[in-house]
């Protein structure tokens, strides 16, 4: 049994911790309880997969990481407590990429979308342009700067969506089901991109092959709780456990 | 073709400058209020909401249903938008839709856009919302019935105003254009009413919170009831009068200086160096001269800036 | 149906494509206003206005006939002006019977009717050209520079972006409706008009709810990137000297058109 989840394993945050979530509870306005005491911790440079059946609460958890949702409990980013006052700076540190790129890319052109984050951080024009160039470079989409968003393929949209948060120079990248709906080649391009990016990341996915290939560590959620947190190879080895939580061995 | 909202999208060339400018003036003043009201009352969430709702109205206009003989029913959406988003936001959303249709698809003209926004976006929203608001708190059936009637009447009002503008521009004859426009739109309006009612009842069933207490829909001022009522009354009074006694209305327009007896001057602002309302006086010759000098001045300013700007 | 059906921009390397969008918007509007100002029967001015269009077509490298081909859009509306043929007093040209009326076309009426059509035809061509040589996002920037309120340009920008997503959704809904409404040959299918209207209304309601929920997700995506109620844009446009000269030149030409029309 690879369950290594320990309650309250941390009391003093080390400077090395990029993300600490402690005892997070949340229910939606309609009364549905989506998170019941989620705790986890990501160190600098960690690339962690977040898996679990539909409705496990993965997206809900991610929405808490930069304060779009406010549950009971406590979230720290790079040692900073998430509160109403430091929301702007937290949002600059956490790059959250939503599942549907059509929701993420809301501007007419690629440039405008990638520039949106830096502009709203209040950066000067030159710096904004520099960051847009760097972000597009990082996702290998430099040539797409002046393209119209609605002309892009799904795979291209996903990569631009990642660029829209890279331009904010986040210290944590949070991706919600990035490989969903991609054809094999676009998926491969995305995997290579994620491998190259030198950022701490938390990635939710149903793509167990992707998990196996890319992430040394996996967190399993079900019914609003973390049910496992450990080495990917250990978790994937326990078939009974996977079945119990609606997952499949790759 | 004829049973689509298209006859309300006036292209450039069909309205006189005077009528276009007056319509723009009314539209701009109304939008000014709409913008300041929405800035005051709506949260930051409203900007993406209104944007997406504009796309919704645009897309919803493509949904049709076959009526008979190859014709189909369509939605214009002004009443629906105002009922679900509140009147001011509804107006802004309709304005964006009409502007995009004109700019991108040349569906409706640019200089006459003020008139098109007025007819299809502002009047429809005022009637739709005003009448619907007058039955807030009533039963669902009453609300839906009134919404349907309001949707029908909003299309009729749009048609009436379009007809009046065409007539004031010297493009159509009053005793023909009013019955023709109103006749066709009496049918189009039925499609509008049916779709509006069905859509609202769908929303009431699945998301009652969006139309209930505390929603944008319920927040509109009660003054809208008067605004919508007055415009409705105008429609009901003017249409029979205009088709039954066109000479009467024509006389009013002549007295107001809109139109001259030979239906001649209304569509040029400087015909033969005179301005309407002023007649052929020395003053209007002077004004025509001023316009000329202003144009030449503008050209010189542009050239001057061109010389200074880096190429 | 593919979203390209909504694209009006034609990529070419031309002076007009490079011109600042503000200049293009202004000249387009001034040209259309000028058409409306030309008196009835100002044929010489109309011909020069058309030549002006031809030259612009040529400069745009889209081909001389580019706008003519697309300019019939506004034609059905001409029906609405047809009554001026008979209603304006003047010398009778011809008389004929239509249903129960005896109709007389007058020379003044004919002049007015043709003039209205020509004005409309010239104006719509200019508008077609504007979007053919200007990318729509640049057009929105031009409107921002020309002091159209930000709330409106923002709504238009969202509308433009989601037009494609949303109409795709509509086509999926319509396809779903069609695939479920099989008919028996020779028999009218699909119930009465009321029933069909209800289905269409349900589709509109469905679309509304999906849009509403989408706007929530978009709002989240904006907030996640620092949006706090105020929108900032970076507008790349800067008027160059050739922009000013082009504007001055075009306005001068249009002014001359007006003078020709009043000779
Ligand atoms: N806006 C919402 N309102 C009410 N319940 C919601 C909402 N969004 C999600 N839920 C519910 O919360 C639970 C967790 O959802 P989610 O975080 O989206 O799961 P996952 O991303 O793991 O599939 C689900 O049961 C879902 O139905
Ligand atoms: Mg999810």
PDB file of C-alpha atoms in Angstrom, chain A:
ATOM      1  CA  UNK A   1       0.000   0.000   0.000  1.00  0.00           C
ATOM      2  CA  UNK A   2       1.763   3.142  -1.181  1.00  0.00           C
ATOM      3  CA  UNK A   3      -0.138   5.534   1.003  1.00  0.00           C
ATOM      4  CA  UNK A   4       2.492   7.782   2.449  1.00  0.00           C
ATOM      5  CA  UNK A   5       0.201  10.638   3.240  1.00  0.00           C
ATOM      6  CA  UNK A   6       0.860  11.934   6.713  1.00  0.00           C
ATOM      7  CA  UNK A   7      -1.249  14.546   8.440  1.00  0.00           C
ATOM      8  CA  UNK A   8       0.461  17.721   9.595  1.00  0.00           C
ATOM      9  CA  UNK A   9       3.833  16.597   8.454  1.00  0.00           C
ATOM     10  CA  UNK A  10       5.054  20.175   8.456  1.00  0.00           C
ATOM     11  CA  UNK A  11       4.927  22.898  10.999  1.00  0.00           C
ATOM     12  CA  UNK A  12       7.728  25.195   9.923  1.00  0.00           C
ATOM     13  CA  UNK A  13       7.861  25.946   6.208  1.00  0.00           C
ATOM     14  CA  UNK A  14      11.294  25.551   4.723  1.00  0.00           C
ATOM     15  CA  UNK A  15      12.340  28.070   2.101  1.00  0.00           C
ATOM     16  CA  UNK A  16      12.605  25.169  -0.292  1.00  0.00           C
ATOM     17  CA  UNK A  17       8.847  24.543  -0.325  1.00  0.00           C
ATOM     18  CA  UNK A  18       7.108  26.072  -3.286  1.00  0.00           C
ATOM     19  CA  UNK A  19       3.641  24.941  -2.322  1.00  0.00           C
ATOM     20  CA  UNK A  20       2.134  23.914   0.962  1.00  0.00           C
ATOM     21  CA  UNK A  21      -1.534  23.038   1.281  1.00  0.00           C
ATOM     22  CA  UNK A  22      -2.753  22.234   4.732  1.00  0.00           C
ATOM     23  CA  UNK A  23      -6.133  20.776   5.707  1.00  0.00           C
ATOM     24  CA  UNK A  24      -8.109  22.408   2.938  1.00  0.00           C
ATOM     25  CA  UNK A  25     -11.884  22.041   3.094  1.00  0.00           C
ATOM     26  CA  UNK A  26     -14.316  23.411   0.548  1.00  0.00           C
ATOM     27  CA  UNK A  27     -17.946  23.008  -0.423  1.00  0.00           C
ATOM     28  CA  UNK A  28     -19.666  24.615  -3.378  1.00  0.00           C
ATOM     29  CA  UNK A  29     -22.541  27.044  -2.800  1.00  0.00           C
ATOM     30  CA  UNK A  30     -25.011  24.286  -3.718  1.00  0.00           C
ATOM     31  CA  UNK A  31     -23.751  22.335  -0.692  1.00  0.00           C
ATOM     32  CA  UNK A  32     -21.645  19.800  -2.561  1.00  0.00           C
ATOM     33  CA  UNK A  33     -18.546  18.973  -0.516  1.00  0.00           C
ATOM     34  CA  UNK A  34     -15.641  18.995  -2.950  1.00  0.00           C
ATOM     35  CA  UNK A  35     -12.578  19.038  -0.685  1.00  0.00           C
ATOM     36  CA  UNK A  36     -12.343  17.406   2.722  1.00  0.00           C
ATOM     37  CA  UNK A  37      -9.015  18.090   4.328  1.00  0.00           C
ATOM     38  CA  UNK A  38      -6.498  18.113   1.520  1.00  0.00           C
ATOM     39  CA  UNK A  39      -2.843  18.495   2.466  1.00  0.00           C
ATOM     40  CA  UNK A  40       0.193  18.342   0.242  1.00  0.00           C
ATOM     41  CA  UNK A  41       3.592  19.863  -0.291  1.00  0.00           C
ATOM     42  CA  UNK A  42       5.739  20.551  -3.350  1.00  0.00           C
ATOM     43  CA  UNK A  43       9.455  21.294  -3.205  1.00  0.00           C
ATOM     44  CA  UNK A  44      11.363  23.432  -5.615  1.00  0.00           C
ATOM     45  CA  UNK A  45      11.833  21.582  -8.902  1.00  0.00           C
ATOM     46  CA  UNK A  46       9.209  18.899  -8.171  1.00  0.00           C
ATOM     47  CA  UNK A  47       7.121  17.684 -11.052  1.00  0.00           C
ATOM     48  CA  UNK A  48       4.102  16.018  -9.585  1.00  0.00           C
ATOM     49  CA  UNK A  49       1.118  14.303 -11.170  1.00  0.00           C
ATOM     50  CA  UNK A  50      -2.334  14.672  -9.648  1.00  0.00           C
ATOM     51  CA  UNK A  51      -4.640  11.815 -10.604  1.00  0.00           C
ATOM     52  CA  UNK A  52      -8.056  10.606  -9.595  1.00  0.00           C
ATOM     53  CA  UNK A  53     -11.465   9.870 -11.057  1.00  0.00           C
ATOM     54  CA  UNK A  54     -13.760  12.572 -12.437  1.00  0.00           C
ATOM     55  CA  UNK A  55     -15.236  14.597  -9.627  1.00  0.00           C
ATOM     56  CA  UNK A  56     -12.387  13.770  -7.233  1.00  0.00           C
ATOM     57  CA  UNK A  57     -11.801  17.473  -6.646  1.00  0.00           C
ATOM     58  CA  UNK A  58      -8.631  18.013  -8.681  1.00  0.00           C
ATOM     59  CA  UNK A  59      -9.885  21.101 -10.506  1.00  0.00           C
ATOM     60  CA  UNK A  60     -11.388  22.468  -7.317  1.00  0.00           C
ATOM     61  CA  UNK A  61      -8.051  22.087  -5.549  1.00  0.00           C
ATOM     62  CA  UNK A  62      -6.256  23.853  -8.382  1.00  0.00           C
ATOM     63  CA  UNK A  63      -8.649  26.782  -8.252  1.00  0.00           C
ATOM     64  CA  UNK A  64      -7.596  27.237  -4.621  1.00  0.00           C
ATOM     65  CA  UNK A  65      -3.938  27.524  -5.466  1.00  0.00           C
ATOM     66  CA  UNK A  66      -4.227  31.110  -6.600  1.00  0.00           C
ATOM     67  CA  UNK A  67      -7.214  32.163  -4.653  1.00  0.00           C
ATOM     68  CA  UNK A  68     -10.015  31.904  -7.183  1.00  0.00           C
ATOM     69  CA  UNK A  69     -11.811  29.723  -4.659  1.00  0.00           C
ATOM     70  CA  UNK A  70     -11.451  30.284  -0.935  1.00  0.00           C
ATOM     71  CA  UNK A  71     -11.925  27.221   1.211  1.00  0.00           C
ATOM     72  CA  UNK A  72     -11.219  26.635   4.861  1.00  0.00           C
ATOM     73  CA  UNK A  73      -7.607  25.754   5.498  1.00  0.00           C
ATOM     74  CA  UNK A  74      -4.339  27.146   4.474  1.00  0.00           C
ATOM     75  CA  UNK A  75      -2.301  27.587   1.315  1.00  0.00           C
ATOM     76  CA  UNK A  76       1.264  28.851   1.141  1.00  0.00           C
ATOM     77  CA  UNK A  77       3.193  29.693  -1.977  1.00  0.00           C
ATOM     78  CA  UNK A  78       6.972  30.029  -1.585  1.00  0.00           C
ATOM     79  CA  UNK A  79       6.502  30.693   2.083  1.00  0.00           C
ATOM     80  CA  UNK A  80       3.830  33.326   1.543  1.00  0.00           C
ATOM     81  CA  UNK A  81       0.450  32.784   3.090  1.00  0.00           C
ATOM     82  CA  UNK A  82      -2.387  33.134   0.598  1.00  0.00           C
ATOM     83  CA  UNK A  83      -4.606  35.946   1.838  1.00  0.00           C
ATOM     84  CA  UNK A  84      -6.794  38.537   0.210  1.00  0.00           C
ATOM     85  CA  UNK A  85      -4.061  41.155   0.493  1.00  0.00           C
ATOM     86  CA  UNK A  86      -1.325  39.334  -1.322  1.00  0.00           C
ATOM     87  CA  UNK A  87      -3.552  37.824  -4.011  1.00  0.00           C
ATOM     88  CA  UNK A  88      -1.907  39.840  -6.804  1.00  0.00           C
ATOM     89  CA  UNK A  89       1.581  38.648  -5.941  1.00  0.00           C
ATOM     90  CA  UNK A  90       0.402  35.063  -5.402  1.00  0.00           C
ATOM     91  CA  UNK A  91      -1.305  35.108  -8.778  1.00  0.00           C
ATOM     92  CA  UNK A  92       1.923  36.188 -10.382  1.00  0.00           C
ATOM     93  CA  UNK A  93       3.699  33.238  -8.733  1.00  0.00           C
ATOM     94  CA  UNK A  94       1.174  30.537  -9.608  1.00  0.00           C
ATOM     95  CA  UNK A  95       0.590  29.948 -13.308  1.00  0.00           C
ATOM     96  CA  UNK A  96      -2.772  28.231 -13.572  1.00  0.00           C
ATOM     97  CA  UNK A  97      -3.674  26.715 -16.942  1.00  0.00           C
ATOM     98  CA  UNK A  98      -7.279  25.676 -17.321  1.00  0.00           C
ATOM     99  CA  UNK A  99      -8.480  22.539 -18.976  1.00  0.00           C
ATOM    100  CA  UNK A 100     -10.239  24.108 -21.945  1.00  0.00           C
ATOM    101  CA  UNK A 101      -7.865  26.344 -23.920  1.00  0.00           C
ATOM    102  CA  UNK A 102     -10.861  28.172 -25.375  1.00  0.00           C
ATOM    103  CA  UNK A 103     -11.507  29.479 -21.884  1.00  0.00           C
ATOM    104  CA  UNK A 104      -7.873  30.332 -21.316  1.00  0.00           C
ATOM    105  CA  UNK A 105      -7.331  32.151 -24.612  1.00  0.00           C
ATOM    106  CA  UNK A 106      -9.929  34.885 -24.473  1.00  0.00           C
ATOM    107  CA  UNK A 107      -8.207  37.550 -26.577  1.00  0.00           C
ATOM    108  CA  UNK A 108      -8.444  37.879 -30.348  1.00  0.00           C
ATOM    109  CA  UNK A 109      -4.707  37.435 -30.947  1.00  0.00           C
ATOM    110  CA  UNK A 110      -1.986  35.258 -29.443  1.00  0.00           C
ATOM    111  CA  UNK A 111       0.122  38.291 -28.559  1.00  0.00           C
ATOM    112  CA  UNK A 112      -2.673  39.954 -26.617  1.00  0.00           C
ATOM    113  CA  UNK A 113      -3.308  36.783 -24.658  1.00  0.00           C
ATOM    114  CA  UNK A 114       0.304  36.132 -23.726  1.00  0.00           C
ATOM    115  CA  UNK A 115       0.707  39.815 -22.817  1.00  0.00           C
ATOM    116  CA  UNK A 116      -2.390  39.838 -20.611  1.00  0.00           C
ATOM    117  CA  UNK A 117      -0.688  38.498 -17.472  1.00  0.00           C
ATOM    118  CA  UNK A 118       2.403  40.743 -17.558  1.00  0.00           C
ATOM    119  CA  UNK A 119       0.260  43.773 -18.417  1.00  0.00           C
ATOM    120  CA  UNK A 120      -1.982  43.162 -15.446  1.00  0.00           C
ATOM    121  CA  UNK A 121       1.077  42.785 -13.238  1.00  0.00           C
ATOM    122  CA  UNK A 122       1.754  46.399 -14.149  1.00  0.00           C
ATOM    123  CA  UNK A 123       5.022  45.796 -15.988  1.00  0.00           C
ATOM    124  CA  UNK A 124       6.361  48.407 -18.421  1.00  0.00           C
ATOM    125  CA  UNK A 125       5.761  47.901 -22.126  1.00  0.00           C
ATOM    126  CA  UNK A 126       9.299  46.824 -23.059  1.00  0.00           C
ATOM    127  CA  UNK A 127       9.379  44.205 -20.364  1.00  0.00           C
ATOM    128  CA  UNK A 128       5.940  42.921 -21.392  1.00  0.00           C
ATOM    129  CA  UNK A 129       7.128  42.480 -24.960  1.00  0.00           C
ATOM    130  CA  UNK A 130      10.299  40.764 -23.808  1.00  0.00           C
ATOM    131  CA  UNK A 131       8.330  38.359 -21.666  1.00  0.00           C
ATOM    132  CA  UNK A 132       5.904  37.555 -24.458  1.00  0.00           C
ATOM    133  CA  UNK A 133       8.832  36.709 -26.707  1.00  0.00           C
ATOM    134  CA  UNK A 134      10.461  34.552 -24.042  1.00  0.00           C
ATOM    135  CA  UNK A 135       7.245  32.702 -23.217  1.00  0.00           C
ATOM    136  CA  UNK A 136       6.508  31.950 -26.856  1.00  0.00           C
ATOM    137  CA  UNK A 137      10.082  30.846 -27.321  1.00  0.00           C
ATOM    138  CA  UNK A 138       9.743  28.474 -24.373  1.00  0.00           C
ATOM    139  CA  UNK A 139       6.735  26.738 -25.914  1.00  0.00           C
ATOM    140  CA  UNK A 140       8.316  26.853 -29.384  1.00  0.00           C
ATOM    141  CA  UNK A 141       5.577  29.058 -30.808  1.00  0.00           C
ATOM    142  CA  UNK A 142       7.474  32.226 -31.679  1.00  0.00           C
ATOM    143  CA  UNK A 143       6.083  32.283 -35.192  1.00  0.00           C
ATOM    144  CA  UNK A 144       2.533  32.373 -33.851  1.00  0.00           C
ATOM    145  CA  UNK A 145       2.779  35.738 -32.122  1.00  0.00           C
ATOM    146  CA  UNK A 146       0.436  37.617 -34.449  1.00  0.00           C
ATOM    147  CA  UNK A 147      -1.896  34.743 -35.183  1.00  0.00           C
ATOM    148  CA  UNK A 148      -5.588  34.800 -34.338  1.00  0.00           C
ATOM    149  CA  UNK A 149      -6.422  32.477 -31.467  1.00  0.00           C
ATOM    150  CA  UNK A 150      -9.396  30.913 -33.205  1.00  0.00           C
ATOM    151  CA  UNK A 151      -7.188  29.782 -36.077  1.00  0.00           C
ATOM    152  CA  UNK A 152      -5.056  27.524 -33.875  1.00  0.00           C
ATOM    153  CA  UNK A 153      -5.378  23.777 -33.569  1.00  0.00           C
ATOM    154  CA  UNK A 154      -6.159  22.300 -30.161  1.00  0.00           C
ATOM    155  CA  UNK A 155      -2.529  21.318 -29.616  1.00  0.00           C
ATOM    156  CA  UNK A 156      -1.327  24.796 -30.531  1.00  0.00           C
ATOM    157  CA  UNK A 157      -3.936  26.328 -28.267  1.00  0.00           C
ATOM    158  CA  UNK A 158      -2.694  24.219 -25.352  1.00  0.00           C
ATOM    159  CA  UNK A 159       0.862  25.355 -25.867  1.00  0.00           C
ATOM    160  CA  UNK A 160      -0.157  29.009 -26.179  1.00  0.00           C
ATOM    161  CA  UNK A 161      -2.248  28.565 -23.040  1.00  0.00           C
ATOM    162  CA  UNK A 162       0.909  27.491 -21.207  1.00  0.00           C
ATOM    163  CA  UNK A 163       2.741  30.494 -22.656  1.00  0.00           C
ATOM    164  CA  UNK A 164       0.061  32.814 -21.278  1.00  0.00           C
ATOM    165  CA  UNK A 165       1.169  31.909 -17.758  1.00  0.00           C
ATOM    166  CA  UNK A 166       4.879  31.425 -18.460  1.00  0.00           C
ATOM    167  CA  UNK A 167       4.978  35.098 -19.406  1.00  0.00           C
ATOM    168  CA  UNK A 168       4.254  35.869 -15.756  1.00  0.00           C
ATOM    169  CA  UNK A 169       7.423  34.001 -14.704  1.00  0.00           C
ATOM    170  CA  UNK A 170       5.576  31.813 -12.212  1.00  0.00           C
ATOM    171  CA  UNK A 171       7.420  29.785  -9.634  1.00  0.00           C
ATOM    172  CA  UNK A 172       4.734  27.096  -9.800  1.00  0.00           C
ATOM    173  CA  UNK A 173       2.950  25.847 -12.887  1.00  0.00           C
ATOM    174  CA  UNK A 174      -0.441  24.232 -12.354  1.00  0.00           C
ATOM    175  CA  UNK A 175      -1.937  22.449 -15.343  1.00  0.00           C
ATOM    176  CA  UNK A 176      -5.439  20.972 -15.449  1.00  0.00           C
ATOM    177  CA  UNK A 177      -5.628  17.979 -17.800  1.00  0.00           C
ATOM    178  CA  UNK A 178      -3.207  19.358 -20.379  1.00  0.00           C
ATOM    179  CA  UNK A 179      -3.180  16.311 -22.648  1.00  0.00           C
ATOM    180  CA  UNK A 180      -6.955  15.801 -22.858  1.00  0.00           C
ATOM    181  CA  UNK A 181      -8.242  15.879 -26.406  1.00  0.00           C
ATOM    182  CA  UNK A 182      -4.847  15.926 -28.123  1.00  0.00           C
ATOM    183  CA  UNK A 183      -3.870  13.728 -31.035  1.00  0.00           C
ATOM    184  CA  UNK A 184      -0.738  11.578 -30.541  1.00  0.00           C
ATOM    185  CA  UNK A 185       1.643  14.021 -32.162  1.00  0.00           C
ATOM    186  CA  UNK A 186       0.344  17.058 -30.280  1.00  0.00           C
ATOM    187  CA  UNK A 187       0.471  14.996 -27.095  1.00  0.00           C
ATOM    188  CA  UNK A 188       4.080  14.061 -27.766  1.00  0.00           C
ATOM    189  CA  UNK A 189       5.011  17.714 -28.388  1.00  0.00           C
ATOM    190  CA  UNK A 190       3.351  18.660 -25.147  1.00  0.00           C
ATOM    191  CA  UNK A 191       5.153  15.946 -23.177  1.00  0.00           C
ATOM    192  CA  UNK A 192       8.493  17.117 -24.528  1.00  0.00           C
ATOM    193  CA  UNK A 193       7.614  20.665 -23.637  1.00  0.00           C
ATOM    194  CA  UNK A 194       6.659  19.753 -20.063  1.00  0.00           C
ATOM    195  CA  UNK A 195       9.873  17.766 -19.661  1.00  0.00           C
ATOM    196  CA  UNK A 196      11.982  20.716 -20.788  1.00  0.00           C
ATOM    197  CA  UNK A 197      10.312  23.404 -18.684  1.00  0.00           C
ATOM    198  CA  UNK A 198      12.503  24.022 -15.632  1.00  0.00           C
ATOM    199  CA  UNK A 199       9.626  24.903 -13.316  1.00  0.00           C
ATOM    200  CA  UNK A 200       7.944  23.239 -10.381  1.00  0.00           C
ATOM    201  CA  UNK A 201       4.692  21.823 -11.650  1.00  0.00           C
ATOM    202  CA  UNK A 202       1.527  20.146 -10.495  1.00  0.00           C
ATOM    203  CA  UNK A 203      -0.330  18.468 -13.346  1.00  0.00           C
ATOM    204  CA  UNK A 204      -3.729  16.833 -13.141  1.00  0.00           C
ATOM    205  CA  UNK A 205      -4.379  14.156 -15.720  1.00  0.00           C
ATOM    206  CA  UNK A 206      -6.104  10.902 -16.610  1.00  0.00           C
ATOM    207  CA  UNK A 207      -3.253  10.027 -18.938  1.00  0.00           C
ATOM    208  CA  UNK A 208      -1.422   7.347 -16.929  1.00  0.00           C
ATOM    209  CA  UNK A 209       1.164   6.824 -19.648  1.00  0.00           C
ATOM    210  CA  UNK A 210       2.047  10.477 -19.338  1.00  0.00           C
ATOM    211  CA  UNK A 211       2.295  10.096 -15.562  1.00  0.00           C
ATOM    212  CA  UNK A 212       4.607   7.161 -15.884  1.00  0.00           C
ATOM    213  CA  UNK A 213       6.815   8.851 -18.416  1.00  0.00           C
ATOM    214  CA  UNK A 214       7.137  12.286 -16.894  1.00  0.00           C
ATOM    215  CA  UNK A 215       6.430  12.398 -13.197  1.00  0.00           C
ATOM    216  CA  UNK A 216       8.520  10.721 -10.527  1.00  0.00           C
ATOM    217  CA  UNK A 217       5.905  11.537  -7.908  1.00  0.00           C
ATOM    218  CA  UNK A 218       2.117  11.093  -7.997  1.00  0.00           C
ATOM    219  CA  UNK A 219      -0.686  12.275  -5.766  1.00  0.00           C
ATOM    220  CA  UNK A 220      -3.973  10.362  -5.941  1.00  0.00           C
ATOM    221  CA  UNK A 221      -7.218  12.093  -4.992  1.00  0.00           C
ATOM    222  CA  UNK A 222     -10.673  10.634  -4.555  1.00  0.00           C
ATOM    223  CA  UNK A 223     -13.828  12.094  -3.093  1.00  0.00           C
ATOM    224  CA  UNK A 224     -12.127  15.286  -2.054  1.00  0.00           C
ATOM    225  CA  UNK A 225      -9.265  13.615  -0.201  1.00  0.00           C
ATOM    226  CA  UNK A 226      -5.659  12.749  -0.920  1.00  0.00           C
ATOM    227  CA  UNK A 227      -5.614   8.948  -0.799  1.00  0.00           C
ATOM    228  CA  UNK A 228      -2.020   8.437  -1.868  1.00  0.00           C
ATOM    229  CA  UNK A 229       1.109  10.480  -2.266  1.00  0.00           C
ATOM    230  CA  UNK A 230       4.311   8.777  -3.264  1.00  0.00           C
ATOM    231  CA  UNK A 231       6.611   7.474  -5.927  1.00  0.00           C
ATOM    232  CA  UNK A 232       4.844   6.960  -9.226  1.00  0.00           C
ATOM    233  CA  UNK A 233       6.349   3.522  -9.741  1.00  0.00           C
ATOM    234  CA  UNK A 234       5.035   2.323  -6.376  1.00  0.00           C
ATOM    235  CA  UNK A 235       1.547   3.659  -6.981  1.00  0.00           C
ATOM    236  CA  UNK A 236       1.339   2.255 -10.479  1.00  0.00           C
ATOM    237  CA  UNK A 237       2.459  -1.120  -9.201  1.00  0.00           C
ATOM    238  CA  UNK A 238      -0.557  -1.503  -6.915  1.00  0.00           C
ATOM    239  CA  UNK A 239      -3.268  -2.550  -9.334  1.00  0.00           C
ATOM    240  CA  UNK A 240      -5.912  -3.191  -6.697  1.00  0.00           C
ATOM    241  CA  UNK A 241      -5.442   0.300  -5.350  1.00  0.00           C
ATOM    242  CA  UNK A 242      -5.684   1.811  -8.828  1.00  0.00           C
ATOM    243  CA  UNK A 243      -8.906  -0.059  -9.578  1.00  0.00           C
ATOM    244  CA  UNK A 244     -10.375   0.996  -6.294  1.00  0.00           C
ATOM    245  CA  UNK A 245      -9.973   4.646  -7.355  1.00  0.00           C
ATOM    246  CA  UNK A 246     -11.105   4.274 -10.919  1.00  0.00           C
ATOM    247  CA  UNK A 247      -7.618   4.363 -12.388  1.00  0.00           C
ATOM    248  CA  UNK A 248      -5.877   2.102 -14.842  1.00  0.00           C
ATOM    249  CA  UNK A 249      -2.369   0.822 -15.149  1.00  0.00           C
ATOM    250  CA  UNK A 250      -0.778   2.277 -18.318  1.00  0.00           C
TER     251      UNK A 250
END
